Coordinates of C-alpha atoms and ligand atoms in Angstrom, one line a residue:
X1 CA 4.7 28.5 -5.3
X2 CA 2.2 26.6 -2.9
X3 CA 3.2 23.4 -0.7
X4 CA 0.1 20.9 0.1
X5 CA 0.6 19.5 3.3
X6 CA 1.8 21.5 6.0
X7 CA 4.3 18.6 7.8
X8 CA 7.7 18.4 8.7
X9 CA 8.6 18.2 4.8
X10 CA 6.3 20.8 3.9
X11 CA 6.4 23.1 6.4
X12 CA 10.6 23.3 6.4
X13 CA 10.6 23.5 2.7
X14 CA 8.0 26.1 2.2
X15 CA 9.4 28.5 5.1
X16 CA 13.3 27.5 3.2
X17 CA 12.3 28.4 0.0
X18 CA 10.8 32.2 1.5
X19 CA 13.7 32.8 3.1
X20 CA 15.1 33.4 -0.5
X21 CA 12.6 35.5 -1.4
X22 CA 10.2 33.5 -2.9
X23 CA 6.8 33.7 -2.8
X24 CA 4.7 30.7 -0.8
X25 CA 1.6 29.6 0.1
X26 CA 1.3 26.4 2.5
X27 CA -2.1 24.8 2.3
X28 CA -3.2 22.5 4.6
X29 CA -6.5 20.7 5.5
X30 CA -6.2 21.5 9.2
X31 CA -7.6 24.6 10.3
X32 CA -6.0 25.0 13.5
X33 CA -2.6 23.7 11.6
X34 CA -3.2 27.0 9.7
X35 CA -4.2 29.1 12.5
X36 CA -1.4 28.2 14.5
X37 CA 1.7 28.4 11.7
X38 CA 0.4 32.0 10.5
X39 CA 0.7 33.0 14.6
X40 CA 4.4 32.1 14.1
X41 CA 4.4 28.8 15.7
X42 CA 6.1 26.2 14.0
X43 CA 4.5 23.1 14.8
X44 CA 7.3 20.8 14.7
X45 CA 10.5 21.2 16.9
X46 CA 13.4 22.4 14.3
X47 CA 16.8 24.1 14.5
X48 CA 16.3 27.3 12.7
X49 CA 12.8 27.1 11.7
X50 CA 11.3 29.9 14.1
X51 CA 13.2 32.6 13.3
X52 CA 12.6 31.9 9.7
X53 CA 8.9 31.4 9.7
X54 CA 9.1 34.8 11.8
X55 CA 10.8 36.5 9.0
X56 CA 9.1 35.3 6.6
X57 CA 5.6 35.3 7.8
X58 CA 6.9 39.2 8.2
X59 CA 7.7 40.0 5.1
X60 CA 4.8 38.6 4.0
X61 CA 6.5 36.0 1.7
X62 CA 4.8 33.1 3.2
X63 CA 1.2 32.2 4.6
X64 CA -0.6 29.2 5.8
X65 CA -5.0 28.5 3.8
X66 CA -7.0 26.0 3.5
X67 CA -8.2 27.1 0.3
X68 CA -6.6 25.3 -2.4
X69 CA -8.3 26.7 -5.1
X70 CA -6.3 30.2 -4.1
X71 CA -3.7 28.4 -3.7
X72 CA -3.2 26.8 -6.9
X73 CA -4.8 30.1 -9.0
X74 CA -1.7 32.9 -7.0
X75 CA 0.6 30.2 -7.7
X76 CA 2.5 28.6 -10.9
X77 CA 4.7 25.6 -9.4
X78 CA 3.1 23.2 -6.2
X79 CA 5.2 21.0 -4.6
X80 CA 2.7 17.8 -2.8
X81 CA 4.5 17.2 0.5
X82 CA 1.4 15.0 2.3
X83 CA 2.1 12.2 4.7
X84 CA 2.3 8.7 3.3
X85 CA 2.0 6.5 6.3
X86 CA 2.1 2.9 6.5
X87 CA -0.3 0.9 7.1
X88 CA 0.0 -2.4 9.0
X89 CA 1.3 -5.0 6.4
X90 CA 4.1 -2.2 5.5
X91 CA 2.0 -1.3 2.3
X92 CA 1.9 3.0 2.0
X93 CA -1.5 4.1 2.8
X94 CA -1.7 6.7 -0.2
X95 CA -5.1 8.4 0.5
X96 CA -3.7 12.1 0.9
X97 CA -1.9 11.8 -2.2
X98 CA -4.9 11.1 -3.8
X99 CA -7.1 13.3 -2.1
X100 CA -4.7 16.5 -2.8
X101 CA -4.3 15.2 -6.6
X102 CA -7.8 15.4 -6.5
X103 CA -8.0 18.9 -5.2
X104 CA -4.8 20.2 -7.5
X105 CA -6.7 18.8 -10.2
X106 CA -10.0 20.5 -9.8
X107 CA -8.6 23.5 -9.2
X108 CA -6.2 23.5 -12.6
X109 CA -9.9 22.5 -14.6
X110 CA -10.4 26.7 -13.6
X111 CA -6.9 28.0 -14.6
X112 CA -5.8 28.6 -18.1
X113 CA -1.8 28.8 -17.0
X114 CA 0.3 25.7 -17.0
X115 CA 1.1 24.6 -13.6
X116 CA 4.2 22.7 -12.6
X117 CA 3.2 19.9 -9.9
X118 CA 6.2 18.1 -8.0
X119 CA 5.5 15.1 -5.9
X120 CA 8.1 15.3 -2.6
X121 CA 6.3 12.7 -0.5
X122 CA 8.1 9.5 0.1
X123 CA 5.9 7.4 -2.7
X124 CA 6.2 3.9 -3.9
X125 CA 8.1 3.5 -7.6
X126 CA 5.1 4.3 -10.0
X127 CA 2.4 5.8 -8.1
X128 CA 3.7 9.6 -9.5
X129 CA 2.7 8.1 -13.3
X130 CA -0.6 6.1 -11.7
X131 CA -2.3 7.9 -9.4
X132 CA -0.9 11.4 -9.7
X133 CA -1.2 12.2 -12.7
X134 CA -4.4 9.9 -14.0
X135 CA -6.1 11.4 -10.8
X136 CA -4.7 15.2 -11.7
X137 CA -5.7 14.8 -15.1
X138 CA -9.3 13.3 -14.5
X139 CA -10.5 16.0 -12.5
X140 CA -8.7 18.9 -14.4
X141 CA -9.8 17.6 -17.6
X142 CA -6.3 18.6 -19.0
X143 CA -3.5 15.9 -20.3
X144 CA -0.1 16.1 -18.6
X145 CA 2.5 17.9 -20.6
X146 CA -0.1 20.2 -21.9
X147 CA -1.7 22.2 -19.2
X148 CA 0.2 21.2 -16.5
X149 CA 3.7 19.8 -16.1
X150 CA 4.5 16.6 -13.1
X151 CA 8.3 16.3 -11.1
X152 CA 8.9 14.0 -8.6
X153 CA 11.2 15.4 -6.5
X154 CA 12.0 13.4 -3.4
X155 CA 13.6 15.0 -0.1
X156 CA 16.4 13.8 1.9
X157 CA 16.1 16.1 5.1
X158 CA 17.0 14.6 8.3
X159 CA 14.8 15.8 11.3
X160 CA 16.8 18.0 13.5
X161 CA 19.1 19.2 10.7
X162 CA 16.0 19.7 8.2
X163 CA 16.7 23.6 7.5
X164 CA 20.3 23.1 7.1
X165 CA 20.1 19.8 5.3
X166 CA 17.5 22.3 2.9
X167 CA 20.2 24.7 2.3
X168 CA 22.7 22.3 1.3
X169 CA 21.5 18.9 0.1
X170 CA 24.1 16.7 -1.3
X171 CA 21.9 16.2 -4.1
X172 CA 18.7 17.0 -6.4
X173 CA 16.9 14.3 -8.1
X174 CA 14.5 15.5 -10.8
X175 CA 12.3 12.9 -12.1
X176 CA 10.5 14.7 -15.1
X177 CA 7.5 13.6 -16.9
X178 CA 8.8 15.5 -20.0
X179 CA 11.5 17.9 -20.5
X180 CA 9.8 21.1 -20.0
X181 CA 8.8 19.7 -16.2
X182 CA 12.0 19.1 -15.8
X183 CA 13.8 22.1 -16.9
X184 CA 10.9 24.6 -14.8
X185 CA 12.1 22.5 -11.7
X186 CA 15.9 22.7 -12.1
X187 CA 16.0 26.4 -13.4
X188 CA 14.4 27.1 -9.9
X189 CA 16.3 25.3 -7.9
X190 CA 19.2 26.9 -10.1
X191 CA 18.0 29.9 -8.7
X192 CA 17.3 29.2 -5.2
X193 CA 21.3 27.9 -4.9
X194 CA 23.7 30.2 -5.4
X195 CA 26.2 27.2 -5.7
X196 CA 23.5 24.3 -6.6
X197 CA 24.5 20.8 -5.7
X198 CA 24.9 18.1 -8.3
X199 CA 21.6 17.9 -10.5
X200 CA 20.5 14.3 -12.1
X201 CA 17.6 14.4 -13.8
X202 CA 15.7 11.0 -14.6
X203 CA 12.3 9.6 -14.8
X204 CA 10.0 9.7 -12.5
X205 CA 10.2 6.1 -11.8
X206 CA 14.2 6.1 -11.1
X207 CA 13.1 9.2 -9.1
X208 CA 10.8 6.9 -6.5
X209 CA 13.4 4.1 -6.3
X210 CA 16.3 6.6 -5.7
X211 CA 14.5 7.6 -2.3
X212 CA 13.5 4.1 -1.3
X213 CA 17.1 3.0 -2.0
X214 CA 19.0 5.7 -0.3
X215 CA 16.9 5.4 2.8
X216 CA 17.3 1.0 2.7
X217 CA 21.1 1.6 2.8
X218 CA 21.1 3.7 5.3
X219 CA 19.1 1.1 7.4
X220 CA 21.4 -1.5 6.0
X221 CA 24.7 0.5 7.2
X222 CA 23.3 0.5 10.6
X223 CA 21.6 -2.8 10.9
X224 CA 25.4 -4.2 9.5
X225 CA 27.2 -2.4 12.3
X226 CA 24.7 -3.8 14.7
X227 CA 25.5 -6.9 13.5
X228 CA 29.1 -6.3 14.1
X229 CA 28.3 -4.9 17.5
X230 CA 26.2 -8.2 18.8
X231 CA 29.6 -10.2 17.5
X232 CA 32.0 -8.1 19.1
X233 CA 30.2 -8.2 22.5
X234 CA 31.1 -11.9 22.6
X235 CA 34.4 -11.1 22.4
X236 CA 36.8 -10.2 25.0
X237 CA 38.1 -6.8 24.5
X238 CA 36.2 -6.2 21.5
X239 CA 35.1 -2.7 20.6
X240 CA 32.9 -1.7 18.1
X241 CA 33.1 1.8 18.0
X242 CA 36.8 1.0 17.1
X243 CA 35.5 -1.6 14.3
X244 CA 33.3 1.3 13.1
X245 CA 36.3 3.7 13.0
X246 CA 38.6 1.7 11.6
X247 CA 36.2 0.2 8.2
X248 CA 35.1 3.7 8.2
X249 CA 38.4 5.5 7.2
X250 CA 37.9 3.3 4.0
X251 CA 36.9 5.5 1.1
X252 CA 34.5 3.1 -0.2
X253 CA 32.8 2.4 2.8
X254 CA 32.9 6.1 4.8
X255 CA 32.5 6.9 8.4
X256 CA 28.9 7.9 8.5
X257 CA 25.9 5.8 10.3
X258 CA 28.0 3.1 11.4
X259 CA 27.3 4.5 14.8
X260 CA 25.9 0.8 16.8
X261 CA 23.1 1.4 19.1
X262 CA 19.7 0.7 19.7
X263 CA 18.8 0.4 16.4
X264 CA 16.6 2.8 14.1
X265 CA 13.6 4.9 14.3
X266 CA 11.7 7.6 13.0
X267 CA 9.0 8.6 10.8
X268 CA 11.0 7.3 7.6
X269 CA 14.0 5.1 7.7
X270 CA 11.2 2.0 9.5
X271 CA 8.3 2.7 7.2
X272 CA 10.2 2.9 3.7
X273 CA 12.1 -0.5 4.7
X274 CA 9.3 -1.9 5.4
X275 CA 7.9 -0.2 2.1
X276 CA 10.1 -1.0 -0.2
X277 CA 10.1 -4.9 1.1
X278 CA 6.2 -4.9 0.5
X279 CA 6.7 -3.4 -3.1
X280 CA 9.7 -5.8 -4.1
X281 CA 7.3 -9.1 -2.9
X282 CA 4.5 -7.2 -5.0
X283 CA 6.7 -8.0 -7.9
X284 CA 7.1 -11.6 -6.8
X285 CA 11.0 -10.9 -5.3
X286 CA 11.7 -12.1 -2.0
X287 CA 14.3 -8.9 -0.9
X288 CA 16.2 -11.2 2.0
X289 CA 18.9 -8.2 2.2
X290 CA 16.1 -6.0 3.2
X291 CA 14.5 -8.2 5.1
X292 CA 17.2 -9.2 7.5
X293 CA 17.8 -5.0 7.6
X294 CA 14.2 -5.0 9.4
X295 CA 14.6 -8.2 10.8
X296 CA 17.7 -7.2 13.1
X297 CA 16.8 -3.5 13.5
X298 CA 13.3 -5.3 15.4
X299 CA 15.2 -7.2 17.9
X300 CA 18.3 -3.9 18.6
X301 CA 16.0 -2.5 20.9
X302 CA 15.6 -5.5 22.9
X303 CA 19.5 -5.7 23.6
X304 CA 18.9 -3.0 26.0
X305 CA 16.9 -5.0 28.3
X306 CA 18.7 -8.1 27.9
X307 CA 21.9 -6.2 29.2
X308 CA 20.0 -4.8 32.4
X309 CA 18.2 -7.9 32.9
X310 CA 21.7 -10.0 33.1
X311 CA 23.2 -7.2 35.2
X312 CA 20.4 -7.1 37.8
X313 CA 20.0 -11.1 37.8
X314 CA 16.3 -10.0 36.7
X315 CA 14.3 -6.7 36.6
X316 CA 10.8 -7.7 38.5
X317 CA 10.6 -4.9 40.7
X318 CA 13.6 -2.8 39.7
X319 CA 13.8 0.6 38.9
X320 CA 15.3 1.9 35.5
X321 CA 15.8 4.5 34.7
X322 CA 15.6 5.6 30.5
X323 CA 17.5 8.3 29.5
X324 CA 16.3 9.9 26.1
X325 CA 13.1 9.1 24.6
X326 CA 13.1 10.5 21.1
X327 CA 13.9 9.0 17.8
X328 CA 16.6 10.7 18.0
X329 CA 18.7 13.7 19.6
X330 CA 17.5 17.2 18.3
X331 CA 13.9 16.0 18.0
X332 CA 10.6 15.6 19.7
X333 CA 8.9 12.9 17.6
X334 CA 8.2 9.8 19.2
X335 CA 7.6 8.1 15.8
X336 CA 9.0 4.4 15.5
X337 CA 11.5 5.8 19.0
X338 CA 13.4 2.6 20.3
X339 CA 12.5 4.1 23.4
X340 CA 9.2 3.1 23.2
X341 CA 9.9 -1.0 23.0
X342 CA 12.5 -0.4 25.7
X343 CA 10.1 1.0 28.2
X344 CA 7.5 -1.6 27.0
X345 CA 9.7 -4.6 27.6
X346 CA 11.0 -3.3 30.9
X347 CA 7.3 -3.0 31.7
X348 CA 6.5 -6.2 30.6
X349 CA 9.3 -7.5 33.0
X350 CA 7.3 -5.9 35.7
X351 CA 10.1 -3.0 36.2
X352 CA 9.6 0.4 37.4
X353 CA 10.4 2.5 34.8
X354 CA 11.0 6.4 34.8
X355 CA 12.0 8.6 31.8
X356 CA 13.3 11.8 31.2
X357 CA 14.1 13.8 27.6
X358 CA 15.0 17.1 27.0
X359 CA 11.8 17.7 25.0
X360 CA 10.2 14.9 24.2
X361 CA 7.9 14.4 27.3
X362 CA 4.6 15.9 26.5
X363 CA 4.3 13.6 23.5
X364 CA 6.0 10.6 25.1
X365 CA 3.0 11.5 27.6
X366 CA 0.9 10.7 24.8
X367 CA 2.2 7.4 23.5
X368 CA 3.7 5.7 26.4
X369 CA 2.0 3.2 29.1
X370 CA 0.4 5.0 31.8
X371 CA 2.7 3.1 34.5
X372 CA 5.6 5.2 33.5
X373 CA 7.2 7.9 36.1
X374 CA 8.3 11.0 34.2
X375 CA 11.8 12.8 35.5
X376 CA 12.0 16.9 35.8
X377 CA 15.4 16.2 34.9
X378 CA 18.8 13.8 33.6
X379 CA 19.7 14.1 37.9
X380 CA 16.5 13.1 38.6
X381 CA 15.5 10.2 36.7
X382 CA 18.5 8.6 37.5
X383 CA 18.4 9.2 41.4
X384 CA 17.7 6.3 43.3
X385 CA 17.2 3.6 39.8
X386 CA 19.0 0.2 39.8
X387 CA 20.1 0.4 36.1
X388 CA 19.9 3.5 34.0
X389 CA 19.8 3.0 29.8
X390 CA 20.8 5.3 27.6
X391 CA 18.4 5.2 24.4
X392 CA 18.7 8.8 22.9
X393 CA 22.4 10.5 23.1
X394 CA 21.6 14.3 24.2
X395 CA 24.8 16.4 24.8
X396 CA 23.5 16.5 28.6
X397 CA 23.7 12.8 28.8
X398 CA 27.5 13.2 27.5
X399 CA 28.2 15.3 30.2
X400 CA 27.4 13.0 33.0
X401 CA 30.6 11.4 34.8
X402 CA 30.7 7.9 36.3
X403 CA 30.8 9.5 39.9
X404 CA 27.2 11.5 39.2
X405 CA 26.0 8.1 38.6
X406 CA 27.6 6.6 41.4
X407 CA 26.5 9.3 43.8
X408 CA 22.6 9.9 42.6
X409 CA 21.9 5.6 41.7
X410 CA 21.5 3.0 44.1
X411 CA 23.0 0.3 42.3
X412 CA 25.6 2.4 39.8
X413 CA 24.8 0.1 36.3
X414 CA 24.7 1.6 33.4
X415 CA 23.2 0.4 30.0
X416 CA 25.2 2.5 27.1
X417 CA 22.5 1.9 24.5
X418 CA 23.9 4.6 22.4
X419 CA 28.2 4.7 23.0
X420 CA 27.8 7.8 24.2
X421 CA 30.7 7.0 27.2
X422 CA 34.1 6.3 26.6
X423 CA 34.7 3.2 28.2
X424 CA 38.2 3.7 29.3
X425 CA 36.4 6.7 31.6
X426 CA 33.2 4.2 33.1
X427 CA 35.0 0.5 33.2
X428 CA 36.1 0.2 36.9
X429 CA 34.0 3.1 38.2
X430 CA 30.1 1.8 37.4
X431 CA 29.1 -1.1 36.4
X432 CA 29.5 -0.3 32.6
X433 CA 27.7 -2.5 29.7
X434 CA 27.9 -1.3 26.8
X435 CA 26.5 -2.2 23.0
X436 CA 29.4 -3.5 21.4
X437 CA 31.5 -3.8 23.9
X438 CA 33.2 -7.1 24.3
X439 CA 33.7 -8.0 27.9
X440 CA 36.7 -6.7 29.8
X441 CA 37.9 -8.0 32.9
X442 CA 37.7 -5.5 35.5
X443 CA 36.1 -7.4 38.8
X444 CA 32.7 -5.2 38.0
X445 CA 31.6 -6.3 35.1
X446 CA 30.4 -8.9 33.3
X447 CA 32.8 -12.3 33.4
X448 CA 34.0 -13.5 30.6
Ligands
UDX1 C1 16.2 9.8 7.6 C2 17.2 10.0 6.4 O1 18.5 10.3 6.9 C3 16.7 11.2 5.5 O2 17.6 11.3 4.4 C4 15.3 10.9 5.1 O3 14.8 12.0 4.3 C5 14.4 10.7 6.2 O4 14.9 9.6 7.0 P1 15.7 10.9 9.9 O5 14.6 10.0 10.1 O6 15.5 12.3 10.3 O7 16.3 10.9 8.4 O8 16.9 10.4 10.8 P2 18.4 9.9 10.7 O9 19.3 10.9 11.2 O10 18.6 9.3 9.4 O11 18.4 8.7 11.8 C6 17.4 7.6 11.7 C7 17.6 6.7 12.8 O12 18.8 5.9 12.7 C8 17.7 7.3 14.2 O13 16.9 6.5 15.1 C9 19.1 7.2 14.6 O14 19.3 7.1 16.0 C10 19.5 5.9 13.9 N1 21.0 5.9 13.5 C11 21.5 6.8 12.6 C12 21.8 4.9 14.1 O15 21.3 4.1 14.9 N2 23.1 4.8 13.7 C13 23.7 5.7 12.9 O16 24.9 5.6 12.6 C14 22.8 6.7 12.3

């Protein structure tokens, strides 16, 4: 099989599906991309995924080109797995999928074989039908269903867990053009799986949605519990981890992302809310769930400062200190980080602001104001700051105790942006504030 588009999503899932034996091509249009992935550098930062592009690259199961013609000619299944970005009204900029439809296409108009094409990129409910397939089918001069077959077959991999979350998904959603398409794409994932998960095959159109809609809830879980966190925090001795806990243990509802923090980031949940309220407005439907969704998510962020900014009486001249700067632990993609409207706040307040991450420096180095001081290390950063503000929650920043804070800072405040801290262990010892926490009478904190 050959993967277009040599990103997170494409690279994981091609260097997954070798692992098992399978034979892959990744194409991509960058040549150094190429270059550097057939070295054995993985380009992204992913549990698991060196040792397996190692072994595969090895065995000779897998290999990075630029020539898609190859590609598509050694090959009988592609999966398209190109960026959809957003562009700045929310709207998906869809110019790779149509270039690489393009290219699929004018490379089937040479091969006799039918050719199984599955669309994995995030795309907007009906672009598979309108733009894949017309485009596919203009330049290959073939109808689909006859010499070629079209899936969409959308990915839920979380960054950071991407290889595992590969080997066992929680689902597969097949939307098939026709029943053969189908069937080619479920017998191999039948294959890959020795236990396959739960397999629902639909249209192509229920397909889109499905991905739009799982990745919407998930903002709308956390954006609710964010909610609950700004109410509880106006409560004395309210808690919202405990909130979290307690609806959690409900089946209907479940434990999982109801963790309050900053708010969300990352290449996907952001852009597919913002997506998917776009899309719904297209079709003259005002989505006001969504909408709030986005609409608190944008102001999270902020709470941050507004904590420090209450504890310091004002952070003109201050120093803060940010611990984490990635979208999220595990990671280093900066995409959509909350750290990123943290530090530009704080700056904007005329603080002093240094950061350290466990990885995500060289590209924060890339994407941040030029103002900002940049730790060696967790010690560091926090030596001699004002306030410090937890934005990402790496296991090092869970091992800090109140008295390394009080030791290293100069005022001992700490900002728990992500509940990271049991409060039980800070309140009394630092100056604790905490998102969704309610305030608790202990002479250093806030008053009621
Ligand atoms: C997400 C989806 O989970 C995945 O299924 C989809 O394919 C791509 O988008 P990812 O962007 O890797 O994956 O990150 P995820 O782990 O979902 O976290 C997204 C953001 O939500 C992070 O910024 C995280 O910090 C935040 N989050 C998550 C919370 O604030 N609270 C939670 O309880 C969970």
């Amino acid at each position: 099989m050959s993967v277009f588009g040599m990103g997170y999503v494409g690279l994981c899932t091609a260097v997954c599906f070798a692992s098992r034996g399978f034979k892959v091509i990744g194409v991509d249009v960058e040549h150094e991309k190429v270059e550097t992935i057939n070295r054995g550098i993985p380009i992204i930062h992913e549990e698991g995924l060196p040792t397996l592009l190692a072994e595969s690259l090895r065995k000779g199961l897998f290999n990075c080109t630029l020539d898609f013609k190859e590609a598509i000619r050694a090959t009988s299944t592609s999966f398209i797995t190109v960026g959809t970005p957003g562009k700045p009204n929310g709207s998906t900029d869809l110019s790779q999928i149509e270039d690489v439809s393009r290219k699929i296409g004018l490379a089937l108009r040479d091969k006799s074989d039918y050719h199984l094409v599955v669309v994995k990129s995030t795309v907007p409910p009906g672009t598979s039908e309108h733009l894949v397939k017309r485009v596919i089918e203009e330049e290959a001069g073939k109808r689909c269903g006859e010499g070629f077959g079209l899936c969409v077959n959308p990915e839920f991999l979380r960054e950071g867990s991407a290889v595992y979350d590969t080997f066992q998904p929680d689902r597969i959603i097949i939307g098939e053009y026709d029943e053969k398409s189908g069937s080619l794409l479920e017998d191999f994932y039948r294959a890959f799986y020795a236990k396959a998960p739960p397999i629902l095959r639909t249209t192509m159109v229920n397909a889109e949605l499905i991905k739009y809609a799982s990745n919407a809830f998930l903002a709308m879980k956390i954006s609710f519990i964010n909610t609950m966190a700004n109410i509880c925090e106006r409560i004395p001795n309210a808690d919202v981890t405990v909130v979290a806990k307690g609806i959690g243990l409900d089946k209907r509802i479940g434990p999982s992302f109801l963790n309050a923090g900053l708010g969300y980031g990352g290449s996907c949940l952001p852009k597919d809310v913002k997506a998917l309220i776009r899309f719904a407005e297209q079709l003259n439907y005002e989505p006001e769930l969504i909408k709030a969704v986005e609409a608190v998510n944008s102001k999270q962020a902020l709470k941050a400062v507004e904590l420090a900014k209450e504890a310091l009486h004002g952070l003109k001249g201050k120093r803060i200190a940010i611990l984490g700067l990635s979208f999220k632990p595990g990671t280093n993609d900066m995409r959509e980080a909350v750290s990123i409207k943290v530090v530009k706040e704080l700056l904007k307040e005329e603080a002093n602001v240094v950061v350290y991450d466990p990885v995500a420096i060289p590209n924060a180095k890339r994407i941040l104001p030029e103002e900002v001081e940049y730790a060696a290390s967790t010690f560091e950063c926090i030596k001699g700051a004002d306030c410090c503000i937890i934005v990402t929650e790496w296991d090092e920043f869970k091992r800090l105790k109140p008295e390394d804070y009080l030791k290293l800072m100069r005022r001992p405040i700490v900002v728990d942006g992500r509940r990271i801290y049991d409060p039980r262990e800070y309140l009394g010892k630092v100056n604790y504030l905490a998102i969704g926490l309610g305030p608790v009478q202990t002479g250093l904190n806030r008053p009621f």
